Coordinates of C-alpha atoms and ligand atoms in Angstrom, one line a residue:
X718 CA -49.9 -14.8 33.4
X719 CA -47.4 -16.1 35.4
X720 CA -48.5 -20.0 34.9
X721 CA -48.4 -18.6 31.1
X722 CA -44.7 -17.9 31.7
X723 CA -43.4 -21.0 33.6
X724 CA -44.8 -23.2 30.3
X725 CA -43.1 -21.3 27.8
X726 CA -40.1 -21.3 30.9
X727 CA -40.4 -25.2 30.4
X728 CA -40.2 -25.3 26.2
X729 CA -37.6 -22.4 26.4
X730 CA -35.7 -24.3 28.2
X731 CA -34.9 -26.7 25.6
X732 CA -32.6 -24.5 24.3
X733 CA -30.5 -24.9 26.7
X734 CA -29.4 -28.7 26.8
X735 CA -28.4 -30.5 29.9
X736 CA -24.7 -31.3 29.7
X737 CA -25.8 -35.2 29.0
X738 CA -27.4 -34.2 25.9
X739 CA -24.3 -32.2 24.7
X740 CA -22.4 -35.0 25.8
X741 CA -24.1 -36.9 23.3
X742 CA -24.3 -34.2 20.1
X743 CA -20.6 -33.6 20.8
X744 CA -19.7 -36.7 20.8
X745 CA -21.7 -37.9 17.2
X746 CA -20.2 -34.5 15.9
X747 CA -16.8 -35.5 16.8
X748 CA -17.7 -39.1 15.2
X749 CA -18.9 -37.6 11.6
X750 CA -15.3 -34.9 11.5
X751 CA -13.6 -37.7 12.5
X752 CA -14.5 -40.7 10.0
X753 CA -14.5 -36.8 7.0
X754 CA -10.7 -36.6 8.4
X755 CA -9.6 -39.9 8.6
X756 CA -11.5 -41.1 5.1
X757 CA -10.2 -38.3 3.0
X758 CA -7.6 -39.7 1.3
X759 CA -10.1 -42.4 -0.3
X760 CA -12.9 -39.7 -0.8
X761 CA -12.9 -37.8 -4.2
X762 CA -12.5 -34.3 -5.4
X763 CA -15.3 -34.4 -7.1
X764 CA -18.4 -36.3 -6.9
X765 CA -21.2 -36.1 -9.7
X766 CA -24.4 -34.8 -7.6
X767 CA -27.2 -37.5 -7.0
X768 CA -29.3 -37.5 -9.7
X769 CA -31.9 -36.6 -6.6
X770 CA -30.2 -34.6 -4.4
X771 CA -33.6 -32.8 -2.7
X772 CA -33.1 -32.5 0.9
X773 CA -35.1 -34.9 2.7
X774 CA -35.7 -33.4 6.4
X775 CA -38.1 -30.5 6.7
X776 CA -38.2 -28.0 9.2
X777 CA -40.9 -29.0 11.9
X778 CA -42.4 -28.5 15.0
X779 CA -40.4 -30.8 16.7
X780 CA -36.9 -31.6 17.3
X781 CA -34.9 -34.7 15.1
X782 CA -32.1 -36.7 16.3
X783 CA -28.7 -35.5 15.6
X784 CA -28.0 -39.4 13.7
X785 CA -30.9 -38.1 10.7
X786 CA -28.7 -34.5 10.4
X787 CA -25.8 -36.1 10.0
X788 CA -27.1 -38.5 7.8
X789 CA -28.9 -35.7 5.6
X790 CA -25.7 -33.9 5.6
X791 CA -23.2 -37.1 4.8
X792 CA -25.8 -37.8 1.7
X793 CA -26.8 -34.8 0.4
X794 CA -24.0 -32.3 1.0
X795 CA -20.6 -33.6 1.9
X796 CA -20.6 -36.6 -0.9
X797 CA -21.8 -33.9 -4.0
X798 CA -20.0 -31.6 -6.0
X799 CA -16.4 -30.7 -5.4
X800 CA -14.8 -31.7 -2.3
X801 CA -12.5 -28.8 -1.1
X802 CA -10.9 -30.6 1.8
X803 CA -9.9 -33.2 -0.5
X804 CA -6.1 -32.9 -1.2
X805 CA -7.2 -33.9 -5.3
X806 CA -8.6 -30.3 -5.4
X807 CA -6.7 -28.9 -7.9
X808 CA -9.2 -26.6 -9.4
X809 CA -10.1 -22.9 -9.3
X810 CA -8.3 -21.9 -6.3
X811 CA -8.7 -24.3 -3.1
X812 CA -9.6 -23.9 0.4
X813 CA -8.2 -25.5 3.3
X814 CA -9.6 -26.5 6.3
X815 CA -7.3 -26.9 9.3
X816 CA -8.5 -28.3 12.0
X817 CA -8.0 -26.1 14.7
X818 CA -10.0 -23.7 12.6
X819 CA -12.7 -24.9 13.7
X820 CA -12.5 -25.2 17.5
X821 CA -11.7 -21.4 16.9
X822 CA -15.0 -21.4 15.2
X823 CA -16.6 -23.7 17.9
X824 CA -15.2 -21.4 20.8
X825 CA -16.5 -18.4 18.6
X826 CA -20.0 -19.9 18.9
X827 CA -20.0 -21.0 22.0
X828 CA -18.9 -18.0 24.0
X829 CA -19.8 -16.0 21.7
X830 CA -18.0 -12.7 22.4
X831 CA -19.4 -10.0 20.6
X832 CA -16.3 -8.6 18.0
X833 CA -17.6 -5.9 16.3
X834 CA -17.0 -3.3 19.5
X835 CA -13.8 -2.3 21.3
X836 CA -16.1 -1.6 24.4
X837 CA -18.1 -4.6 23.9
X838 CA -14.9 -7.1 23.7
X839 CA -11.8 -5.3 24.4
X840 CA -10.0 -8.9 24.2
X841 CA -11.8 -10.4 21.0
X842 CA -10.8 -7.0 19.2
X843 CA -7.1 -6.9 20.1
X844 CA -7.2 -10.5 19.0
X845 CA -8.8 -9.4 15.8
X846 CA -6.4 -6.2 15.2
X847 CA -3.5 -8.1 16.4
X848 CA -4.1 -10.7 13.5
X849 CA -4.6 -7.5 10.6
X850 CA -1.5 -5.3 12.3
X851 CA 0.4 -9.2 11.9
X852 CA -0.4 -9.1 8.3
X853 CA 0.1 -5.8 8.0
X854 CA 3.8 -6.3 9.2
X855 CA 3.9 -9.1 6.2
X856 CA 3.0 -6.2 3.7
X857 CA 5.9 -4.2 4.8
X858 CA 3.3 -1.6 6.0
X859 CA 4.5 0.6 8.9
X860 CA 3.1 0.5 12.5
X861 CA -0.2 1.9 12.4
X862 CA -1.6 1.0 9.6
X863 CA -4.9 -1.6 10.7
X864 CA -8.2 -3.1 8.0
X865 CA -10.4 -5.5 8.7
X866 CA -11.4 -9.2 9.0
X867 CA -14.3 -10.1 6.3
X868 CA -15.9 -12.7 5.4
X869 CA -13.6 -13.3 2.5
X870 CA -11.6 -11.7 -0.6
X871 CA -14.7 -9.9 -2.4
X872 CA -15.7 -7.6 0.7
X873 CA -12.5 -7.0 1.6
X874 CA -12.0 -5.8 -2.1
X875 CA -15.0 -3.9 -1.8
X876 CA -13.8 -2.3 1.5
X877 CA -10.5 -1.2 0.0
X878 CA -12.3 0.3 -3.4
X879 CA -14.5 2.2 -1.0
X880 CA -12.3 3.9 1.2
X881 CA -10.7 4.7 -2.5
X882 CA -13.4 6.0 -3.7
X883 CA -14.0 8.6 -0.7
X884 CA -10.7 9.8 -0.2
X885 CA -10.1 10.7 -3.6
X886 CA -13.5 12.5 -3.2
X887 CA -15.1 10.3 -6.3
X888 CA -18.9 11.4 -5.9
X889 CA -21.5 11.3 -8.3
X890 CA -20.7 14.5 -10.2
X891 CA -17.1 12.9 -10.9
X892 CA -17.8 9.4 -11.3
X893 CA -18.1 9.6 -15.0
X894 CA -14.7 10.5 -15.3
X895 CA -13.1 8.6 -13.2
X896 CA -10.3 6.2 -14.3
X897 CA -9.9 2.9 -12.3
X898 CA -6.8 0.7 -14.2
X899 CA -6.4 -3.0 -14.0
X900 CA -5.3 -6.0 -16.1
X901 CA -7.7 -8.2 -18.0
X902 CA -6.6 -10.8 -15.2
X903 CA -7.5 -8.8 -12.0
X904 CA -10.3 -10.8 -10.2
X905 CA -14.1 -10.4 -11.7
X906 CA -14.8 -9.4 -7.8
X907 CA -13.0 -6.2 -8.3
X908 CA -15.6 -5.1 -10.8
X909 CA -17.9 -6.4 -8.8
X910 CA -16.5 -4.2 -6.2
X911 CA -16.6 -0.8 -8.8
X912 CA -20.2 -1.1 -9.3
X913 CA -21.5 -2.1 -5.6
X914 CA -19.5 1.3 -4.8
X915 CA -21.5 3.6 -7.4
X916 CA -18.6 3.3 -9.5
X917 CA -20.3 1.4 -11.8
X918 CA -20.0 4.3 -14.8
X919 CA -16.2 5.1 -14.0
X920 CA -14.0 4.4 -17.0
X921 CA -11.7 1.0 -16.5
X922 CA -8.8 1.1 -18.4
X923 CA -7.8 -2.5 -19.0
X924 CA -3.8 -2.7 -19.3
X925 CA -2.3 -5.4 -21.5
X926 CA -0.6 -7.7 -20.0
X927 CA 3.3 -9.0 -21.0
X928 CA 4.0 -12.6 -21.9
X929 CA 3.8 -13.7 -18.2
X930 CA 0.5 -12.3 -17.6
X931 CA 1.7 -9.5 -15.9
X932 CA 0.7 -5.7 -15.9
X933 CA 2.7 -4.2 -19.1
X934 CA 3.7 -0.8 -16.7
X935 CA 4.7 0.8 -19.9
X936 CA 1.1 0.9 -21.5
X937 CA 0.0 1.8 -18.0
X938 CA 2.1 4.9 -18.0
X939 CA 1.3 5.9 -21.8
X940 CA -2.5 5.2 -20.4
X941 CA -2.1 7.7 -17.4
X942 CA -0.1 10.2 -19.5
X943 CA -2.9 10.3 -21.9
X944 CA -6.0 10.2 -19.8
X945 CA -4.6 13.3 -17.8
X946 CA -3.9 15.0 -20.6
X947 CA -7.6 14.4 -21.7
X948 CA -8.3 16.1 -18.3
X949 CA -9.7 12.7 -17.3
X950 CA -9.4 11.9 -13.6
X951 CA -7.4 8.7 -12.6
X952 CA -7.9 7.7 -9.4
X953 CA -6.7 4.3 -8.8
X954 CA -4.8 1.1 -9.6
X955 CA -5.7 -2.4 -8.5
X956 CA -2.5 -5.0 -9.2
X957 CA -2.6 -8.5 -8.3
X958 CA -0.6 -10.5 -6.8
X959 CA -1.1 -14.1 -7.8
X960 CA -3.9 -13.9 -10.4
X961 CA -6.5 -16.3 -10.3
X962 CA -5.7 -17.6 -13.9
X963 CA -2.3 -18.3 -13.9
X964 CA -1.3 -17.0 -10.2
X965 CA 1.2 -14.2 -12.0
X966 CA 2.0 -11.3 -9.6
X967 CA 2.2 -7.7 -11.3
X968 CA 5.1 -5.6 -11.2
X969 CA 4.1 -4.2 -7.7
X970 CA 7.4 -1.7 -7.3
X971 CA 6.9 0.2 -10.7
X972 CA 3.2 0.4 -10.5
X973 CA 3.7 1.9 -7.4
X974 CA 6.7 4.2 -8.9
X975 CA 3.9 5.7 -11.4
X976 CA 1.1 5.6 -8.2
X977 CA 3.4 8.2 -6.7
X978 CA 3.5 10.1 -10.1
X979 CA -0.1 10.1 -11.0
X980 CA -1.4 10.4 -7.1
X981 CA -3.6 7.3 -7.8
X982 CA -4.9 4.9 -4.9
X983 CA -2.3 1.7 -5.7
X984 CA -4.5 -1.6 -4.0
X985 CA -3.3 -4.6 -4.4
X986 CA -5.2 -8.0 -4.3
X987 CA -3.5 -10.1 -2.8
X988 CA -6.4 -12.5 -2.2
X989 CA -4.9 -15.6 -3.4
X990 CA -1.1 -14.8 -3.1
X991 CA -0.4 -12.7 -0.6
X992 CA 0.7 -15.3 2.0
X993 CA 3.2 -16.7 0.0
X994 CA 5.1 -13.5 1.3
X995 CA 5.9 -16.0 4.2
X996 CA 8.5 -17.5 2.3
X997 CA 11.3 -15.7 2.1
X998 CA 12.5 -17.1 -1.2
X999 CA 9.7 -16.0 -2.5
X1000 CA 9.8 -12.2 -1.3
X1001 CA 11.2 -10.8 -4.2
X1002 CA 8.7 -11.5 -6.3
X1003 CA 5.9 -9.4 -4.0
X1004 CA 8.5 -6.5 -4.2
X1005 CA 6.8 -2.6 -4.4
X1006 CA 3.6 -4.6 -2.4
X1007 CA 4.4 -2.4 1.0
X1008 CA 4.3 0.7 -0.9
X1009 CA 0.6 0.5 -1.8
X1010 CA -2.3 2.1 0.1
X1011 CA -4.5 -1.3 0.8
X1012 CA -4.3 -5.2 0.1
X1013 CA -7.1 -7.8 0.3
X1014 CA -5.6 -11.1 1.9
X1015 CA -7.3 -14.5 2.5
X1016 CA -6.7 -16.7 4.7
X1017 CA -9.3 -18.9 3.9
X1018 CA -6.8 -19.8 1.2
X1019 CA -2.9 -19.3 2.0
X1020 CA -3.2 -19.8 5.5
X1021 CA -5.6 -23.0 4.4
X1022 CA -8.6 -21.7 7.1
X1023 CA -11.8 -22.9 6.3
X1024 CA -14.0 -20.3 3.8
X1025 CA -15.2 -17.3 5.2
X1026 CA -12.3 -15.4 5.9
X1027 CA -10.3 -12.8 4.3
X1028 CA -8.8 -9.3 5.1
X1029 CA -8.5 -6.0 4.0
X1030 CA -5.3 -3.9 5.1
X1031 CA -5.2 -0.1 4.5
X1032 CA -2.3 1.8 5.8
X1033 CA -4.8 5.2 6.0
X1034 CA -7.0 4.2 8.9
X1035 CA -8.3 7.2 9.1
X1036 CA -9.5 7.3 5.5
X1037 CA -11.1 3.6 5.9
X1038 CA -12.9 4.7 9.1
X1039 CA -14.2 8.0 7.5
X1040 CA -16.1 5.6 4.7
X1041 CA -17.3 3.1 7.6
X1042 CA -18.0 4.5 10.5
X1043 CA -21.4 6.3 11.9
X1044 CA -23.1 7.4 14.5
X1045 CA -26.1 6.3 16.2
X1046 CA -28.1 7.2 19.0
X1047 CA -28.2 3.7 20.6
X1048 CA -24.8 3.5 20.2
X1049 CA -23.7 6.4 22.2
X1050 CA -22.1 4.2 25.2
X1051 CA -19.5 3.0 23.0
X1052 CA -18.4 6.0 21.4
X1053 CA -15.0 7.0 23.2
X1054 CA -11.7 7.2 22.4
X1055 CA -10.4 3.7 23.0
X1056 CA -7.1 2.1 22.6
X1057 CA -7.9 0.0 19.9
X1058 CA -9.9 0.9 16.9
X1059 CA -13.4 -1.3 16.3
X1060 CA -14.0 -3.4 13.4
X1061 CA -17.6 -2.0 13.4
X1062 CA -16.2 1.1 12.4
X1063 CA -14.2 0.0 9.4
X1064 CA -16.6 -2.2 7.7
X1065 CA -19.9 -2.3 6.4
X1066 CA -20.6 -4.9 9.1
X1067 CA -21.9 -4.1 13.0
X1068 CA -22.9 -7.7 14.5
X1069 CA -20.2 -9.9 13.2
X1070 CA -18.9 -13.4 13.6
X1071 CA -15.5 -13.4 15.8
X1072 CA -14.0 -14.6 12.8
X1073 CA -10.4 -14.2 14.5
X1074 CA -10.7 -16.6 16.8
X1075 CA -10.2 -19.3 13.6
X1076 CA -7.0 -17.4 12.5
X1077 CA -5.3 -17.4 15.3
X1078 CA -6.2 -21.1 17.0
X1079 CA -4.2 -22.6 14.0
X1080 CA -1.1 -19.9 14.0
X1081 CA -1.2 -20.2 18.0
X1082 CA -1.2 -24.0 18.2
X1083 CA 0.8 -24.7 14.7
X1084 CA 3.7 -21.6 15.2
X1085 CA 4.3 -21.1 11.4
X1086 CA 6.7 -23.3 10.9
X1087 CA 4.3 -25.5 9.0
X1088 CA 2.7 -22.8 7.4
X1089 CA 5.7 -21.6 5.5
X1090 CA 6.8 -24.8 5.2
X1091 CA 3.5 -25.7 3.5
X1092 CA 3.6 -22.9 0.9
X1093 CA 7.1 -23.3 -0.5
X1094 CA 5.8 -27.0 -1.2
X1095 CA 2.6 -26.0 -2.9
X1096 CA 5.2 -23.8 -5.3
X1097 CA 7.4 -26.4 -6.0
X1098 CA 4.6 -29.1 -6.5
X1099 CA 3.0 -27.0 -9.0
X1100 CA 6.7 -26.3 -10.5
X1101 CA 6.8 -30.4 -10.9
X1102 CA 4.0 -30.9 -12.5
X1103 CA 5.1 -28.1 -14.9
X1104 CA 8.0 -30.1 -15.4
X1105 CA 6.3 -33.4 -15.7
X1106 CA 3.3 -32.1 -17.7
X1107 CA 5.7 -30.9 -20.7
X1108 CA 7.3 -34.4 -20.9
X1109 CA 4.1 -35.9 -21.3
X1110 CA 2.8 -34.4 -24.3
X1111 CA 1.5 -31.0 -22.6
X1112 CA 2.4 -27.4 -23.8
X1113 CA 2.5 -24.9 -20.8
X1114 CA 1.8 -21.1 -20.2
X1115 CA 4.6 -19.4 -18.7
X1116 CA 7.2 -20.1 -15.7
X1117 CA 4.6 -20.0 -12.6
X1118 CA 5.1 -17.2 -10.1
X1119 CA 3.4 -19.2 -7.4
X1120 CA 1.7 -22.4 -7.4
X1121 CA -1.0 -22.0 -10.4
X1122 CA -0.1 -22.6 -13.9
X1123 CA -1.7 -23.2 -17.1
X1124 CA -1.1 -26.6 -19.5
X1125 CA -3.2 -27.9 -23.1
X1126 CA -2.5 -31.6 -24.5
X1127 CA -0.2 -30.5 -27.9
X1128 CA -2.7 -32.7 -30.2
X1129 CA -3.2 -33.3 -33.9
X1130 CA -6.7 -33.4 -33.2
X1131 CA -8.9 -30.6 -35.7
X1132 CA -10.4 -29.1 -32.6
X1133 CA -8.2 -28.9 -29.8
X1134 CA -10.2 -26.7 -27.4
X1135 CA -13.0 -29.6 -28.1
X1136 CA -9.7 -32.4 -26.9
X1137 CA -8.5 -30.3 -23.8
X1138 CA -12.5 -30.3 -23.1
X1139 CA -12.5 -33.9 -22.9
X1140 CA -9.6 -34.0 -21.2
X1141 CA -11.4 -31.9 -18.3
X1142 CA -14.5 -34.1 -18.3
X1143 CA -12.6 -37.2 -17.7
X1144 CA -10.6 -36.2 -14.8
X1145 CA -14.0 -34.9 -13.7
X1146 CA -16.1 -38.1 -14.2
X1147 CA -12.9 -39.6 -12.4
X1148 CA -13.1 -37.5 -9.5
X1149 CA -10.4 -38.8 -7.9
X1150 CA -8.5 -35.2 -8.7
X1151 CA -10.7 -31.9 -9.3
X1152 CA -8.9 -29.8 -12.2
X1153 CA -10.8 -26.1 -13.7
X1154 CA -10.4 -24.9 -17.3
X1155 CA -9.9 -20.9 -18.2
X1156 CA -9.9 -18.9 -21.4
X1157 CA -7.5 -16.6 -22.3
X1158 CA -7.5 -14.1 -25.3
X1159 CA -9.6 -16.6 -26.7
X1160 CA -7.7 -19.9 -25.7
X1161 CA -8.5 -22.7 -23.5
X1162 CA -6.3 -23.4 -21.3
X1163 CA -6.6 -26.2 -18.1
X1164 CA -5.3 -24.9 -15.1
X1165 CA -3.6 -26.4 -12.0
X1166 CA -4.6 -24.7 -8.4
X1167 CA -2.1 -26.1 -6.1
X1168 CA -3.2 -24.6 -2.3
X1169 CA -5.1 -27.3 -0.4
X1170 CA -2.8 -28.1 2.6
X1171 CA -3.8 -31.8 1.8
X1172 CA -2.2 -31.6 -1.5
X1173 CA 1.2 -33.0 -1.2
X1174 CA 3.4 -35.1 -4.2
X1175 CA 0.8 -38.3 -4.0
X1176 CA -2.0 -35.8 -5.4
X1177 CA 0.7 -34.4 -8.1
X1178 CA 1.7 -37.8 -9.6
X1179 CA -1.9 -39.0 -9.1
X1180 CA -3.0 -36.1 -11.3
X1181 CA -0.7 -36.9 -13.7
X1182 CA -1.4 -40.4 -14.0
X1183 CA -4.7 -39.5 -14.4
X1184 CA -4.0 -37.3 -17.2
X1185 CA -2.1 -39.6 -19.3
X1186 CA -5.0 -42.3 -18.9
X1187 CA -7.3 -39.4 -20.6
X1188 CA -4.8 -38.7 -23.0
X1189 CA -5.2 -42.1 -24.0
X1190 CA -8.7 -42.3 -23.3
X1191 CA -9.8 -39.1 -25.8
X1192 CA -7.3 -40.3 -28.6
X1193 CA -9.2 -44.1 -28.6
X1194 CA -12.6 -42.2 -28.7
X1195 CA -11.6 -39.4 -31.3
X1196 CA -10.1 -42.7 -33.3
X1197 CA -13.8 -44.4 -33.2
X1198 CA -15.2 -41.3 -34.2
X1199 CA -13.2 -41.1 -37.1
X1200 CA -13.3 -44.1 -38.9
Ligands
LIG305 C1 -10.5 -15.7 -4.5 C2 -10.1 -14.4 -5.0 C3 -10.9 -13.3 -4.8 C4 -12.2 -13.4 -4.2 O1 -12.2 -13.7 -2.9 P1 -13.3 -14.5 -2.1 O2 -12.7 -14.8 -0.9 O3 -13.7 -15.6 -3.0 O4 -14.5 -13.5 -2.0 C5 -10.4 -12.1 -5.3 N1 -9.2 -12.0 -5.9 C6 -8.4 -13.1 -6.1 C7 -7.1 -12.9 -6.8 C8 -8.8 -14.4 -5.7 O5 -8.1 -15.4 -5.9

């Protein structure tokens, strides 16, 4: 037995490399980020796919060089599709990417501490709860008030509708009449959310929405008024703050006035917007947002970290660790009263990713100087190009709350959903900028995203210039096409 053991010892044992081979790995690693970091300015937003893009290496007995991953990678994943570290990414709403992110991540992996457990990590969970209790403070939320790190906005939703769900005492008996009230523009992840949670045969009241896209609190009120009196049972509110269509924040402060009323659970997502509350010009806009009982956050997107990151804040702690918490038998050593509260407890998640780690490398080594600074240029770039797009020929939606608005080419062309269509398909088959198209009640609209941390006034006047060209470009074709 024991010569049985030494062999496997010897192949084992590959899995730990001598320093020489990291050496190496690190150093090809640090070669590939390097020439993605340096070369972005020249690479595109968005790249059609090869027309075969199958992968090439299989999984085998035996080890490959790090040169053919790197190679597979460089080919078939990084030079396909969208690019979302490129600073042309203008579309849906785009990530970031900051570099220190990912010697967070690298740390993470490397050490990798074990976040899910006070007990286990008593430093990687302050680090965590230190990051929520900063957002927190953000919110306007008082001191303890705590949520979770996820992997992004849609669980974080889903963590927030939960703990909804159970403190309000939604279970099956009631669910069929329960009243959940949103805008036609909250986030399609929030639905999502309702029927992952069993809430999937609640009633959703969908509010209109006023000229700016915002929650119409009037109809809200005559809505809640109503279903009460129909002995309905509303239970809670979702508002957004920065929609994904056309970045419009609700009226947070009055929606919360008529949370108060009508006891509902007011949550806000916050997902794409919420860090704009870190410039103060902009403050205003977010106001009632600290009077609400939980908002999802990402970080992955206003504080420009790579994807898989976003956060759920609830100011009831208690209620969010009475949905996520339990009790196992295995589990019994770390079941105490400690100082600090585990994420394992107030998520569906037990084994996690220390996904602090790549939070708070970038705020540590930046300060947030930059990051403010950052966001109050994304709004006024987006602002320009508002601007800019109506004196070329563009009609607009309305004044942008944040740094997403919504433009169509004014043309004389029969069809012009079919125009703005083409429009869209140029800058794509250019690829030098990435813009996404929406509909609302029933009409196309392109949109302009601007969040990548790489996106600065060169990418804005680029984009433009690129429009005009397939202003030009559509009007020639539809002109062949018509004679
Ligand atoms: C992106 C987004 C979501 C979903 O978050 P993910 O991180 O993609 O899961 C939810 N709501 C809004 C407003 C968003 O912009």
């Amino acid at each position: 037995m024991n010569d049985k053991i030494q062999q496997l010892e010897q192949l084992a044992r590959q899995l730990e490399p001598p320093q020489q081979q990291r050496d190496s790995w690190n150093a090809e690693v640090q070669a590939y980020a390097d020439d993605f970091i340096n070369h972005i300015e020249a690479l595109k937003a968005y790249d059609e796919p090869p027309t075969d893009g199958q992968l090439s290496l299989a999984i085998e007995e035996e080890g490959k060089p790090m040169e053919q991953l790197l190679a597979e990678i460089r080919s078939k994943v990084d030079r396909a599709g969208i690019n979302p570290a490129s600073g042309g990414h203008l579309g849906y709403v785009p990530g970031g990417g900051v570099f220190p992110a990912a010697l967070g991540d690298y740390l993470a992996a490397v050490t990798n501490r074990y976040a899910g457990l006070f007990f286990a990590n008593p430093g990687a969970v302050r680090i965590e709860n230190e990051l929520i209790r900063w957002m927190c403070e953000l919110m306007g939320y008082p001191k303890g008030s705590l949520g979770n790190l996820a992997s992004g906005g849609s669980i974080a939703n889903l963590i927030a509708i939960t703990t909804a769900r159970d403190f309000r005492g939604i279970k099956a008996a009631k669910v069929a009449k329960a009243v959940v009230y949103l805008t036609g523009q909250a986030h399609h992840c929030v639905q999502k959310a309702l029927r992952i949670a069993g809430l999937g045969e609640a009633i959703i009241r969908y509010i209109p929405t006023d000229e700016y896209f915002r929650m119409d609190t009037k109809r809200l009120h005559q809505q809640l008024e109503m279903d009460r009196f129909q002995g309905l049972e509303p239970f809670m509110v979702v508002g957004s703050a920065g929609t994904t269509d056309t970045g419009a924040i609700d009226p947070l402060d009055e929606i919360a006035n008529l949370s108060e009323q009508f006891g509902l659970w007011f949550h806000v997502d916050a997902a794409y917007g919420g860090f704009f509350l870190l410039v103060d010009e902009l403050k205003d806009k977010f106001r009632g947002i600290g009077r609400s009982d939980s908002v999802a956050i990402d970080p992955h997107k206003g504080l420009f970290l790579p994807y898989g990151l976003g956060a759920v804040l609830i100011k009831n702690v208690q209620a969010q660790y009475d949905s996520h918490y339990y009790k196992a038998n295995y589990m019994q050593d770390a079941q105490q009263d400690w100082e600090e509260a585990s994420p394992a407890d107030l998520s569906p998640e037990l084994t996690k990713h220390f996904r602090g780690l790549r939070m708070w490398a970038p705020l540590q080594l930046f300060g947030l100087k930059p990051f403010r600074a950052a966001l109050e240029e994304k709004v006024m770039l987006c602002r320009y190009f508002y601007q800019k797009a109506q004196e070329s020929g563009f009609e607009v939606g309305p004044d942008p709350d944040l740094s997403i608005m919504i433009f169509r080419y004014r043309t004389e062309a029969q069809n012009s959903t079919r125009f703005n269509e083409r429009l869209v398909e140029y800058v794509r088959r250019d690829g030098r900028v990435f813009l996404s198209s929406t509909t609302i009640d029933g009409k196309y609209w392109i949109r302009l995203a601007v969040l990548s941390f790489r996106t600065h006034i060169r990418e804005i006047e680029l984009c433009l210039e690129i429009l005009k060209t397939a202003v030009q470009q559509v009007e020639q074709e539809q002109a062949v096409t018509r004679k």
